[in-house]
mmCIF file of C-alpha atoms and ligand atoms in Angstrom:
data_model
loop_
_atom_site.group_PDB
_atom_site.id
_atom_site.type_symbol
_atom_site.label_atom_id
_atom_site.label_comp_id
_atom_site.label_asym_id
_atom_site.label_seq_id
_atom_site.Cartn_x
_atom_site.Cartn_y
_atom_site.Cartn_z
ATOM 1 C CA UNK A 1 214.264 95.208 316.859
ATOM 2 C CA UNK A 2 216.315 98.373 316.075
ATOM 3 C CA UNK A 3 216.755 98.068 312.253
ATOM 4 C CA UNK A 4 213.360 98.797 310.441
ATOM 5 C CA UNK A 5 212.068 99.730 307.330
ATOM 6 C CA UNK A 6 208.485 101.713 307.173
ATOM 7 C CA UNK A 7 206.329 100.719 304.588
ATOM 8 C CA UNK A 8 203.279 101.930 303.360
ATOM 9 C CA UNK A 9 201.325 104.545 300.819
ATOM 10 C CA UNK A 10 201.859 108.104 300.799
ATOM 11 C CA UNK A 11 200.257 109.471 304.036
ATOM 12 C CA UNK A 12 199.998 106.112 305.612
ATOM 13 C CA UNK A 13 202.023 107.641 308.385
ATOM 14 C CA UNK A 14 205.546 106.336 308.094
ATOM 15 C CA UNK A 15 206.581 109.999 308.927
ATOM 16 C CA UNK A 16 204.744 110.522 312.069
ATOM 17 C CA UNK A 17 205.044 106.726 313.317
ATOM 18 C CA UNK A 18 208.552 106.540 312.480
ATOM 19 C CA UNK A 19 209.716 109.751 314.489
ATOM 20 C CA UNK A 20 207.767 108.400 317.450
ATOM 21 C CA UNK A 21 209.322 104.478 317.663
ATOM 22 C CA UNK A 22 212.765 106.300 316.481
ATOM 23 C CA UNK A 23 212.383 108.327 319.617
ATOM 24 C CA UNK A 24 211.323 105.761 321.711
ATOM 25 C CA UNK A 25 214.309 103.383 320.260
ATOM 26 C CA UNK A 26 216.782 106.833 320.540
ATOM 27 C CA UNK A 27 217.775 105.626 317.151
ATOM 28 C CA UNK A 28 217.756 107.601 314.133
ATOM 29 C CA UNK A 29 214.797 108.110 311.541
ATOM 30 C CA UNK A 30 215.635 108.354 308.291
ATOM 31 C CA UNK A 31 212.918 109.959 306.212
ATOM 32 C CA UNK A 32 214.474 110.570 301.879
ATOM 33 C CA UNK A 33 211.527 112.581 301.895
ATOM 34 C CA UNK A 34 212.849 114.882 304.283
ATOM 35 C CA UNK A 35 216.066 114.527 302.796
ATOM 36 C CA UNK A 36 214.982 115.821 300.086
ATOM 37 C CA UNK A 37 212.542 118.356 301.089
ATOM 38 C CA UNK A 38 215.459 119.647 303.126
ATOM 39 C CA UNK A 39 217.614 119.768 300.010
ATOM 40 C CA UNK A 40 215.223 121.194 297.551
ATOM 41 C CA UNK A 41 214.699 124.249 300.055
ATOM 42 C CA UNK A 42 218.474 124.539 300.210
ATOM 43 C CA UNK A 43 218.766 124.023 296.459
ATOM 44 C CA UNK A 44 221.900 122.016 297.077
ATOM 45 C CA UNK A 45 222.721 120.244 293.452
ATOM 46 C CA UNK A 46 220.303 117.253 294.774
ATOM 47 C CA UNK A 47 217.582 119.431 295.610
ATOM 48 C CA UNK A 48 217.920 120.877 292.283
ATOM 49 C CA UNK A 49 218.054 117.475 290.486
ATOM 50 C CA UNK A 50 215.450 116.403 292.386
ATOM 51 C CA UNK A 51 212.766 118.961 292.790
ATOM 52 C CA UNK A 52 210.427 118.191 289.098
ATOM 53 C CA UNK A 53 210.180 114.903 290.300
ATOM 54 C CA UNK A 54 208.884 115.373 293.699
ATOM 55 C CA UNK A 55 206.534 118.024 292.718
ATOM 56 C CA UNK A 56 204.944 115.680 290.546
ATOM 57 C CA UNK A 57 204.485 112.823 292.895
ATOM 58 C CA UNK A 58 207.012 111.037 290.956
ATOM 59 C CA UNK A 59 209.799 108.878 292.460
ATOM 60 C CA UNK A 60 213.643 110.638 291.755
ATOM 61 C CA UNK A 61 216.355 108.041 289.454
ATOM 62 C CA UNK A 62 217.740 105.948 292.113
ATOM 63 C CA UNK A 63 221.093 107.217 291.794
ATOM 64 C CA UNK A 64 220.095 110.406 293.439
ATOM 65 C CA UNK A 65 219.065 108.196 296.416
ATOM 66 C CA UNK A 66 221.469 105.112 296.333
ATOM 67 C CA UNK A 67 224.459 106.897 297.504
ATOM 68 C CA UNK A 68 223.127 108.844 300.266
ATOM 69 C CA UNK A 69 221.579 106.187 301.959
ATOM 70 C CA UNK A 70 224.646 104.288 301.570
ATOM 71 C CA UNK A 71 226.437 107.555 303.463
ATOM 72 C CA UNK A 72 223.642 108.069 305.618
ATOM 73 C CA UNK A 73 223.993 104.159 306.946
ATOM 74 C CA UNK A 74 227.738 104.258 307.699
ATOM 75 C CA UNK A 75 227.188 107.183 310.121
ATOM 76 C CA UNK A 76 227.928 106.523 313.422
ATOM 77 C CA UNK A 77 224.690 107.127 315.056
ATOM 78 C CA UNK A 78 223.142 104.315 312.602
ATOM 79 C CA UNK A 79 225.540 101.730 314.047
ATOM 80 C CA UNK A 80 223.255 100.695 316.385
ATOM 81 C CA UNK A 81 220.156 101.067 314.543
ATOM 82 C CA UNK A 82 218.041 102.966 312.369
ATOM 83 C CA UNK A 83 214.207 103.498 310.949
ATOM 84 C CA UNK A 84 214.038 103.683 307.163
ATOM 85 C CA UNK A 85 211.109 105.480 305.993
ATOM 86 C CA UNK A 86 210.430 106.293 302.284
ATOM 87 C CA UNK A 87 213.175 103.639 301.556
ATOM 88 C CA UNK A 88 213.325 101.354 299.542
ATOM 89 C CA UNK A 89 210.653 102.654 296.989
ATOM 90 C CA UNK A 90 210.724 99.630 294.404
ATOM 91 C CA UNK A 91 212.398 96.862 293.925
ATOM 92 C CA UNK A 92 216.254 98.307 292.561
ATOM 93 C CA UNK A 93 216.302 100.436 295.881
ATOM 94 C CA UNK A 94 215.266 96.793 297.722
ATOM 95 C CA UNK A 95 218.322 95.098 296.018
ATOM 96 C CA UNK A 96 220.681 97.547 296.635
ATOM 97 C CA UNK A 97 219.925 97.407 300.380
ATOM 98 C CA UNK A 98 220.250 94.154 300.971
ATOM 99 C CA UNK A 99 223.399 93.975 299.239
ATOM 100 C CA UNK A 100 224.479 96.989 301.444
ATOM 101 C CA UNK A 101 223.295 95.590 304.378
ATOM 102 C CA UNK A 102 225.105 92.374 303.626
ATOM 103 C CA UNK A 103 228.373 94.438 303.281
ATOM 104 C CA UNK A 104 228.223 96.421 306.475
ATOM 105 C CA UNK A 105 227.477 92.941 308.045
ATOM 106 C CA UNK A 106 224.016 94.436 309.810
ATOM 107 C CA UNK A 107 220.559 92.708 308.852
ATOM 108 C CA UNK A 108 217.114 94.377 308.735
ATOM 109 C CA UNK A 109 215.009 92.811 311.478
ATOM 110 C CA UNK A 110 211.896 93.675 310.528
ATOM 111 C CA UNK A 111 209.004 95.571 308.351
ATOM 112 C CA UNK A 112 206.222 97.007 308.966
ATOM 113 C CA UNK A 113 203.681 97.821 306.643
ATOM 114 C CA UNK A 114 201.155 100.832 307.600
ATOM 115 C CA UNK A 115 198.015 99.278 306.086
ATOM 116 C CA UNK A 116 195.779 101.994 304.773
ATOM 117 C CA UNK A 117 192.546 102.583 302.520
ATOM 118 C CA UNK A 118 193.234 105.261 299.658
ATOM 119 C CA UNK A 119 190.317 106.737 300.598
ATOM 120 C CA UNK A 120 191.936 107.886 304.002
ATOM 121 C CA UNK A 121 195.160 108.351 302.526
ATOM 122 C CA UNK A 122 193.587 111.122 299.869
ATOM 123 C CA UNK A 123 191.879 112.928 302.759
ATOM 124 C CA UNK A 124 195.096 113.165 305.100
ATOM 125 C CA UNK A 125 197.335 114.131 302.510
ATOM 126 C CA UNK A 126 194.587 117.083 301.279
ATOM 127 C CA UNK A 127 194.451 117.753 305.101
ATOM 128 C CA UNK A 128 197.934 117.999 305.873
ATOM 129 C CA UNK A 129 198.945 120.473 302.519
ATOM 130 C CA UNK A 130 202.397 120.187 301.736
ATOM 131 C CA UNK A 131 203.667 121.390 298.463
ATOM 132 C CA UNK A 132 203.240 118.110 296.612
ATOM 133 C CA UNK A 133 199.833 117.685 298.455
ATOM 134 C CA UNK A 134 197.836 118.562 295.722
ATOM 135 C CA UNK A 135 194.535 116.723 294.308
ATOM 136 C CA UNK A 136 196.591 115.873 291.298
ATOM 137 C CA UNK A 137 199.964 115.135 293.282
ATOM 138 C CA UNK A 138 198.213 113.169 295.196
ATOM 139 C CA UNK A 139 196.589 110.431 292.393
ATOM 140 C CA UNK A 140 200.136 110.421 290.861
ATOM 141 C CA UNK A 141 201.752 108.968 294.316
ATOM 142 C CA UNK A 142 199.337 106.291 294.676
ATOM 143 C CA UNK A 143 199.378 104.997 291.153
ATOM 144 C CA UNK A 144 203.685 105.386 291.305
ATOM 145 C CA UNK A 145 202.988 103.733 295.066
ATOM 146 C CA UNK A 146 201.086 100.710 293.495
ATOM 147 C CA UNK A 147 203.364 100.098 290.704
ATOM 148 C CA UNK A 148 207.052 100.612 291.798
ATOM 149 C CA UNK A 149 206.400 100.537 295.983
ATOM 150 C CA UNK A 150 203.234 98.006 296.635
ATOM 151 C CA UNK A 151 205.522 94.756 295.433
ATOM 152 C CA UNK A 152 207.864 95.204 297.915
ATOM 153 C CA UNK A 153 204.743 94.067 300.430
ATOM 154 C CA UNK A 154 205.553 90.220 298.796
ATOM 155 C CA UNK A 155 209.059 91.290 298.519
ATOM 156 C CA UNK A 156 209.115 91.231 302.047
ATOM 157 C CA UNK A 157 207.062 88.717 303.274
ATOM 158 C CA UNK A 158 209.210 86.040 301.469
ATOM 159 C CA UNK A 159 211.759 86.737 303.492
ATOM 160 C CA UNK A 160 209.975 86.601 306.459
ATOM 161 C CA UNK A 161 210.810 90.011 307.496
ATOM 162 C CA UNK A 162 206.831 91.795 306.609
ATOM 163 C CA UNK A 163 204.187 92.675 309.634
ATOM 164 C CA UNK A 164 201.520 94.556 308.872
ATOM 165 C CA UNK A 165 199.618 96.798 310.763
ATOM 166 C CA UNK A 166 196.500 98.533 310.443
ATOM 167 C CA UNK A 167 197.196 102.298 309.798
ATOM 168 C CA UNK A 168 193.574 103.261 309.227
ATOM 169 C CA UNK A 169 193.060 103.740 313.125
ATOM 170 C CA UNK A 170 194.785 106.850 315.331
ATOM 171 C CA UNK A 171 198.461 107.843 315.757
ATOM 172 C CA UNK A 172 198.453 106.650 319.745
ATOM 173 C CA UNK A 173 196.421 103.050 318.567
ATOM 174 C CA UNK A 174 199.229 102.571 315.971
ATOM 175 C CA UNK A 175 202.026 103.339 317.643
ATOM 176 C CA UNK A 176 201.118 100.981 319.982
ATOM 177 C CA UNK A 177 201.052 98.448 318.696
ATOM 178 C CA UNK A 178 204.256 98.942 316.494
ATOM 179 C CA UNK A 179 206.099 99.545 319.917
ATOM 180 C CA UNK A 180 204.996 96.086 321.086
ATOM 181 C CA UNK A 181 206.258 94.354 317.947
ATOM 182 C CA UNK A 182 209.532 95.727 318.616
ATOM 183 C CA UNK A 183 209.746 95.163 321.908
ATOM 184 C CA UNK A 184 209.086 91.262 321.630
HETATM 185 P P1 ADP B 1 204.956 110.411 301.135
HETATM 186 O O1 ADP B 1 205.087 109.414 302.233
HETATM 187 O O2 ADP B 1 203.867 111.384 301.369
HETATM 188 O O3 ADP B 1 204.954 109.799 299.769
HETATM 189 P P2 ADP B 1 207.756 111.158 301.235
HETATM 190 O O4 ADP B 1 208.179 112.271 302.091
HETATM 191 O O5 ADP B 1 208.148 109.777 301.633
HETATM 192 O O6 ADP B 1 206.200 111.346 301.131
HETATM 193 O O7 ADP B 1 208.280 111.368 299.730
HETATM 194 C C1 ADP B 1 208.021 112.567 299.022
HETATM 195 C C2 ADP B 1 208.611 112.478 297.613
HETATM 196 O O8 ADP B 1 210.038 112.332 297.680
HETATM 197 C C3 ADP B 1 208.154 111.285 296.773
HETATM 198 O O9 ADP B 1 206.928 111.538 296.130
HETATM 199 C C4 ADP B 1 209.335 111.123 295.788
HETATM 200 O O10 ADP B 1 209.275 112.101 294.761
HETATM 201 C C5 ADP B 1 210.531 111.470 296.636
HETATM 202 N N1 ADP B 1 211.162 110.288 297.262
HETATM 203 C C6 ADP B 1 211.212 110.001 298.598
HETATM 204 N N2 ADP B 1 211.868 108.857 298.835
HETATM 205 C C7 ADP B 1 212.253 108.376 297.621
HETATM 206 C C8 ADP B 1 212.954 107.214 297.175
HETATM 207 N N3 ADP B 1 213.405 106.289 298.040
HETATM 208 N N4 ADP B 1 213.169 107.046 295.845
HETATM 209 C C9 ADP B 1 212.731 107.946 294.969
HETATM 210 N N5 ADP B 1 212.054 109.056 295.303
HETATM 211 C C10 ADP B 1 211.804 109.284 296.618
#
């Protein structure tokens, strides 16, 4: 498997999972949180559009995102795969992909889902202390995750494409295990 999506809550560990198996794959990770970290530091006219939203912990209008993963997946270096981590967020963003897909003529092999309790999410994110780590941030990112993110779990799985894994254990367990799925 070399086309992925990463799905799970906020501090799940798409980030650090997805870096590892992108490395592993030599394909590359495609985080639109570091996108737009990257851009808000920059203060290119995304990172200004963007930058109230993810201080809040809320989820920027999809047609700041759309586009640039539209870009991002024509690259070359995505031609022969790609992880997708922080994308798609809710169910427009989930369209739009697989109508994208559909045109490039490639096809997501697979999902996984990090599976992990909110009470371990809220004590890595206050751990790890990025700017929208915050105790308030933080509540705001799990409700947005249950409402807009969470149904793309089902989403998935009726297509076949969902396999969860139990995030709640350590980075080397995980990654693992995720390697072995995509070998097979
Ligand atoms: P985390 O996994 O901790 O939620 P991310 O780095 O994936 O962190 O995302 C950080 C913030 O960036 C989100 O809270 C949201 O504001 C914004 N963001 C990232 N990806 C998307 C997306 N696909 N659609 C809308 N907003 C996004």
């Amino acid at each position: 498997m070399t086309k992925l999506i990463f799905l799970g809550p906020p501090g799940a560990g798409k980030g650090t999972q997805g870096q590892v198996l992108a490395e592993f794959v030599n394909i590359p990770h495609i985080s639109t949180g570091d996108i737009l970290r990257s851009a808000i530091a920059k203060q290119t006219p995304l990172g200004i559009k963007a930058k109230n939203y993810v201080d809040n912990g809320n989820l920027v209008p999809d047609e700041l995102i759309l586009d640039l993963i539209e870009e991002r997946l024509t690259q070359s270096d995505a031609q022969k795969g790609w992880i997708l981590d922080g994308f798609p967020r809710n169910v427009a963003q989930a369209d739009f992909l697989s109508s994208l897909l559909d045109k490039l003529n490639q096809n997501c092999d697979g999902v996984i889902n990090l599976d992990v309790t909110d009470e371990i999410v809220t004590k890595r994110l206050l751990s790890r202390g990025r700017e929208d780590d915050s105790e308030l941030t933080i509540k705001n990112r799990l409700v947005v995750y249950r409402q807009q993110t969470a149904p793309l779990i089902d989403y998935y799985e009726q297509v076949k494409l969902l396999r969860n894994i139990n995030g709640n254990r350590k980075p080397l367990e995980v990654s693992q295990e995720i390697k072995a799925i995509v070998k097979s």
